[in-house]
Tab-separated table of C-alpha atoms in Angstrom:
chain	number	residue	atom	x	y	z
A	1	GLY	CA	-7.594	21.284	-10.159
A	2	ALA	CA	-7.145	21.994	-6.770
A	3	GLY	CA	-5.826	18.366	-5.892
A	4	VAL	CA	-5.029	15.112	-7.272
A	5	SER	CA	-8.063	13.482	-8.823
A	6	GLN	CA	-8.362	9.667	-9.392
A	7	SER	CA	-11.475	7.925	-10.949
A	8	PRO	CA	-12.919	5.431	-10.681
A	9	SER	CA	-13.104	5.778	-6.866
A	10	ASN	CA	-13.893	1.742	-6.637
A	11	LYS	CA	-13.829	-0.514	-9.337
A	12	VAL	CA	-15.204	-4.408	-9.226
A	13	THR	CA	-14.044	-6.296	-12.036
A	14	GLU	CA	-14.139	-10.193	-13.113
A	15	LYS	CA	-10.809	-12.171	-13.263
A	16	GLY	CA	-9.316	-11.876	-16.457
A	17	LYS	CA	-10.945	-8.763	-17.386
A	18	ASP	CA	-8.678	-5.741	-18.200
A	19	VAL	CA	-9.013	-2.682	-16.198
A	20	GLU	CA	-8.194	1.021	-16.533
A	21	LEU	CA	-7.375	3.425	-13.845
A	22	ARG	CA	-7.027	7.377	-14.094
A	23	CYS	CA	-5.025	9.968	-12.496
A	24	ASP	CA	-5.458	13.766	-12.937
A	25	PRO	CA	-2.427	15.445	-11.171
A	26	ILE	CA	-2.121	19.046	-9.928
A	27	SER	CA	-1.709	21.186	-13.020
A	28	GLY	CA	2.051	22.109	-13.212
A	29	HIS	CA	3.179	19.312	-11.344
A	30	THR	CA	5.983	17.650	-13.359
A	31	ALA	CA	6.084	14.373	-11.726
A	32	LEU	CA	3.475	11.829	-11.437
A	33	TYR	CA	4.028	8.630	-9.391
A	34	TRP	CA	1.562	5.301	-9.029
A	35	TYR	CA	1.624	3.440	-5.903
A	36	ARG	CA	-0.436	0.347	-4.720
A	37	GLN	CA	-1.594	-0.080	-1.388
A	38	SER	CA	-2.953	-3.507	0.133
A	39	LEU	CA	-5.068	-3.212	3.110
A	40	GLY	CA	-3.956	-1.180	6.056
A	41	GLN	CA	-0.382	-1.650	4.506
A	42	GLY	CA	2.186	0.658	3.150
A	43	LEU	CA	2.570	1.612	-0.267
A	44	GLU	CA	4.469	-0.383	-2.742
A	45	PHE	CA	5.849	1.578	-5.889
A	46	LEU	CA	4.697	0.704	-9.532
A	47	ILE	CA	5.709	3.518	-11.787
A	48	TYR	CA	6.612	6.900	-12.025
A	49	PHE	CA	6.839	9.847	-15.124
A	50	GLN	CA	9.184	13.011	-14.678
A	51	GLY	CA	8.361	15.528	-17.398
A	52	ASN	CA	9.822	14.140	-20.987
A	53	SER	CA	12.092	11.729	-19.338
A	54	ALA	CA	11.479	7.635	-19.830
A	55	PRO	CA	9.284	6.726	-16.943
A	56	ASP	CA	10.717	4.521	-14.262
A	57	LYS	CA	8.802	1.224	-14.608
A	58	SER	CA	11.103	-0.732	-12.063
A	59	GLY	CA	8.036	-1.114	-9.665
A	60	LEU	CA	5.843	-2.801	-11.885
A	61	PRO	CA	4.938	-6.285	-10.833
A	62	SER	CA	4.076	-8.019	-14.105
A	63	ASP	CA	3.946	-7.457	-17.863
A	64	ARG	CA	0.131	-7.262	-17.382
A	65	PHE	CA	0.781	-3.868	-15.921
A	66	SER	CA	1.231	-0.766	-18.029
A	67	ALA	CA	0.859	3.008	-17.648
A	68	GLU	CA	1.009	5.976	-19.827
A	69	ARG	CA	1.077	9.943	-19.126
A	70	THR	CA	-0.337	11.952	-21.874
A	71	GLY	CA	0.620	15.611	-22.977
A	72	GLY	CA	2.474	15.759	-19.214
A	73	SER	CA	-0.653	15.658	-17.399
A	74	VAL	CA	-3.216	12.682	-17.522
A	75	SER	CA	-1.791	9.542	-16.520
A	76	THR	CA	-3.904	6.161	-17.102
A	77	LEU	CA	-2.759	2.750	-15.463
A	78	THR	CA	-3.790	-0.613	-17.256
A	79	ILE	CA	-4.249	-3.843	-15.719
A	80	GLN	CA	-4.611	-6.776	-18.352
A	81	ARG	CA	-6.165	-10.097	-17.493
A	82	THR	CA	-6.759	-9.067	-13.777
A	83	GLN	CA	-5.997	-11.649	-11.171
A	84	GLN	CA	-7.273	-11.806	-7.712
A	85	GLU	CA	-3.924	-10.630	-5.920
A	86	ASP	CA	-4.104	-7.407	-8.357
A	87	SER	CA	-6.615	-6.376	-5.693
A	88	ALA	CA	-5.732	-3.139	-3.685
A	89	VAL	CA	-5.898	0.227	-3.548
A	90	TYR	CA	-4.227	1.912	-6.093
A	91	LEU	CA	-3.040	5.668	-5.400
A	92	CYS	CA	-1.383	8.635	-7.907
A	93	ALA	CA	0.602	11.087	-6.424
A	94	SER	CA	2.071	14.284	-8.181
A	95	THR	CA	5.009	16.261	-7.061
A	96	LEU	CA	6.142	19.856	-8.285
A	97	ARG	CA	9.204	18.773	-8.955
A	98	LEU	CA	11.456	15.187	-8.409
A	99	GLY	CA	11.501	14.995	-4.834
A	100	SER	CA	9.404	17.589	-3.860
A	101	GLU	CA	6.071	17.108	-1.681
A	102	ALA	CA	3.950	14.427	-2.744
A	103	PHE	CA	0.313	14.958	-3.200
A	104	PHE	CA	-1.725	11.893	-3.254
A	105	GLY	CA	-5.128	11.243	-4.626
A	106	GLN	CA	-7.677	9.323	-2.852
A	107	GLY	CA	-6.844	6.180	-4.697
A	108	THR	CA	-9.062	3.391	-6.535
A	109	ARG	CA	-10.239	0.744	-4.800
A	110	LEU	CA	-9.689	-2.097	-7.153
A	111	THR	CA	-11.571	-5.516	-6.306
A	112	VAL	CA	-11.044	-8.668	-8.774
A	113	VAL	CA	-13.695	-10.890	-8.194
B	1	THR	CA	16.216	-3.083	-2.529
B	2	GLN	CA	15.807	-0.820	0.270
B	3	LEU	CA	13.408	-1.944	3.109
B	4	LEU	CA	12.147	0.387	5.825
B	5	GLU	CA	10.850	-1.741	9.176
B	6	GLN	CA	8.263	-0.316	11.005
B	7	SER	CA	6.995	-0.901	14.131
B	8	PRO	CA	4.824	-1.389	15.986
B	9	GLN	CA	1.954	-2.381	13.204
B	10	PHE	CA	-0.807	-1.675	15.350
B	11	LEU	CA	-1.292	0.429	18.487
B	12	SER	CA	-4.231	1.135	20.655
B	13	ILE	CA	-3.652	3.513	23.509
B	14	GLN	CA	-5.909	5.720	25.800
B	15	GLU	CA	-6.475	9.395	25.239
B	16	GLY	CA	-3.567	11.319	27.019
B	17	GLU	CA	-1.128	8.834	27.014
B	18	ASN	CA	2.299	8.767	25.015
B	19	LEU	CA	3.594	6.879	21.968
B	20	THR	CA	6.273	6.217	19.918
B	21	VAL	CA	6.537	4.829	16.448
B	22	TYR	CA	9.843	3.510	15.145
B	23	CYS	CA	10.991	3.156	11.516
B	24	ASN	CA	14.568	1.372	10.791
B	25	SER	CA	16.345	0.471	7.767
B	26	SER	CA	19.945	-1.115	6.877
B	27	SER	CA	20.023	1.375	4.473
B	28	VAL	CA	20.958	5.389	4.276
B	29	PHE	CA	18.300	7.446	3.182
B	30	SER	CA	18.814	11.205	1.865
B	31	SER	CA	15.578	12.036	3.224
B	32	LEU	CA	12.669	10.500	5.426
B	33	GLN	CA	9.233	11.594	5.117
B	34	TRP	CA	6.262	10.823	7.942
B	35	TYR	CA	2.724	10.732	6.413
B	36	ARG	CA	-0.757	10.111	8.072
B	37	GLN	CA	-3.428	8.523	6.212
B	38	GLU	CA	-7.416	8.415	7.081
B	39	PRO	CA	-9.707	5.789	5.620
B	40	GLY	CA	-10.725	6.185	2.441
B	41	GLU	CA	-8.016	8.901	1.425
B	42	GLY	CA	-4.759	9.157	0.180
B	43	PRO	CA	-1.388	9.656	2.397
B	44	VAL	CA	-0.981	13.539	3.773
B	45	LEU	CA	2.484	14.640	4.476
B	46	LEU	CA	3.687	15.439	7.787
B	47	VAL	CA	7.340	16.258	7.765
B	48	THR	CA	10.399	15.770	5.573
B	49	VAL	CA	13.687	15.264	7.885
B	50	VAL	CA	16.913	15.533	5.615
B	51	THR	CA	19.678	15.675	8.011
B	52	GLY	CA	21.226	13.279	10.446
B	53	GLY	CA	20.036	14.229	13.984
B	54	GLU	CA	17.446	16.370	13.035
B	55	VAL	CA	14.176	16.904	15.422
B	56	LYS	CA	11.313	18.435	14.293
B	57	LYS	CA	8.302	19.583	16.260
B	58	LEU	CA	4.902	19.784	14.948
B	59	LYS	CA	2.488	20.585	17.852
B	60	ARG	CA	2.179	17.227	19.722
B	61	LEU	CA	4.665	15.475	17.301
B	62	THR	CA	8.186	15.127	17.332
B	63	PHE	CA	10.082	13.353	14.613
B	64	GLN	CA	13.740	12.385	14.607
B	65	PHE	CA	16.035	11.307	12.096
B	66	GLY	CA	18.850	8.993	13.206
B	67	ASP	CA	22.534	10.700	13.230
B	68	ALA	CA	23.300	7.749	10.173
B	69	ARG	CA	20.171	8.748	8.372
B	70	LYS	CA	18.923	4.992	8.455
B	71	ASP	CA	16.066	5.060	11.108
B	72	SER	CA	13.257	7.756	12.091
B	73	SER	CA	11.134	8.267	15.185
B	74	LEU	CA	7.670	9.918	15.355
B	75	HIS	CA	6.666	10.549	19.094
B	76	ILE	CA	3.016	11.554	19.725
B	77	THR	CA	2.311	13.204	23.497
B	78	ALA	CA	-0.799	13.376	24.913
B	79	ALA	CA	-2.402	11.201	22.250
B	80	GLN	CA	-5.895	12.236	21.208
B	81	PRO	CA	-8.821	10.670	19.066
B	82	GLY	CA	-8.209	12.681	16.287
B	83	ASP	CA	-4.798	11.402	16.195
B	84	THR	CA	-6.426	8.045	15.060
B	85	GLY	CA	-4.919	6.758	11.635
B	86	LEU	CA	-2.505	4.992	9.775
B	87	TYR	CA	1.261	6.517	10.111
B	88	LEU	CA	3.467	5.911	7.301
B	89	CYS	CA	7.109	6.914	7.090
B	90	ALA	CA	8.868	6.794	3.633
B	91	GLY	CA	12.364	6.895	2.744
B	92	ASP	CA	14.076	8.588	-0.219
B	93	ALA	CA	17.288	6.914	-1.004
B	94	GLY	CA	18.618	9.821	-3.413
B	95	GLY	CA	20.971	9.053	-6.272
B	96	THR	CA	19.443	7.586	-9.490
B	97	SER	CA	16.421	6.800	-6.910
B	98	TYR	CA	15.762	10.328	-6.297
B	99	GLY	CA	12.109	11.225	-5.872
B	100	LYS	CA	11.328	7.578	-5.810
B	101	LEU	CA	10.065	6.942	-1.961
B	102	THR	CA	10.131	3.589	-0.332
B	103	PHE	CA	7.439	2.715	2.345
B	104	GLY	CA	7.273	1.326	5.799
B	105	GLN	CA	4.633	-1.176	6.287
B	106	GLY	CA	2.474	1.543	8.504
B	107	THR	CA	1.480	1.789	12.117
B	108	ILE	CA	-2.509	2.081	12.714
B	109	LEU	CA	-2.814	3.722	15.500
B	110	THR	CA	-6.233	3.806	17.311
B	111	VAL	CA	-6.821	6.502	20.223
B	112	HIS	CA	-9.661	5.736	22.642
B	113	PRO	CA	-11.634	8.527	24.429
């Protein structure tokens, strides 16, 4: 596609349920990042994938969070047993190579009620 | 953990005024980026600065990277309502963290007609 695509745009879930957020990066981009953004705030790094290397998971806030990237393309961020503090906008970005310009998707707004 | 302190957090000005947003850290960054984000969208890259003391201009926007590569500023001349948005600085520490961005908290700019 022309840009980074994320789905769903909005997700409302009950506390304790699991959610999956999807990111389709720009074709050919080797690096993919997940960030979390609280209302009107900066971005908090979660995880990134670069080619076939092991992902950098250093930003994941707890073991309830996990992510995978299949076939070097689509990525899924999974949050298990969601809590109210997980409510935020989850942003995905891809770059042609590590360190090059990041292109962001429009984000998934997650609300845990 | 590297931190970027961004100030001010909120800025409300009249059309035609000038403004400066600051991004400061005690850590050195190999490069620093400025993004602009509109509601419901992901951040969009404005500029990347990589050399200490570097100054880049983008129309009415002037970006400066500190000599020691620990701080940066964004100056907008004659602000217009279209400049309204969330401005974010982000630093790349390089080395083993290359490509992983640390974001400031953001500055919400509102320009009134």
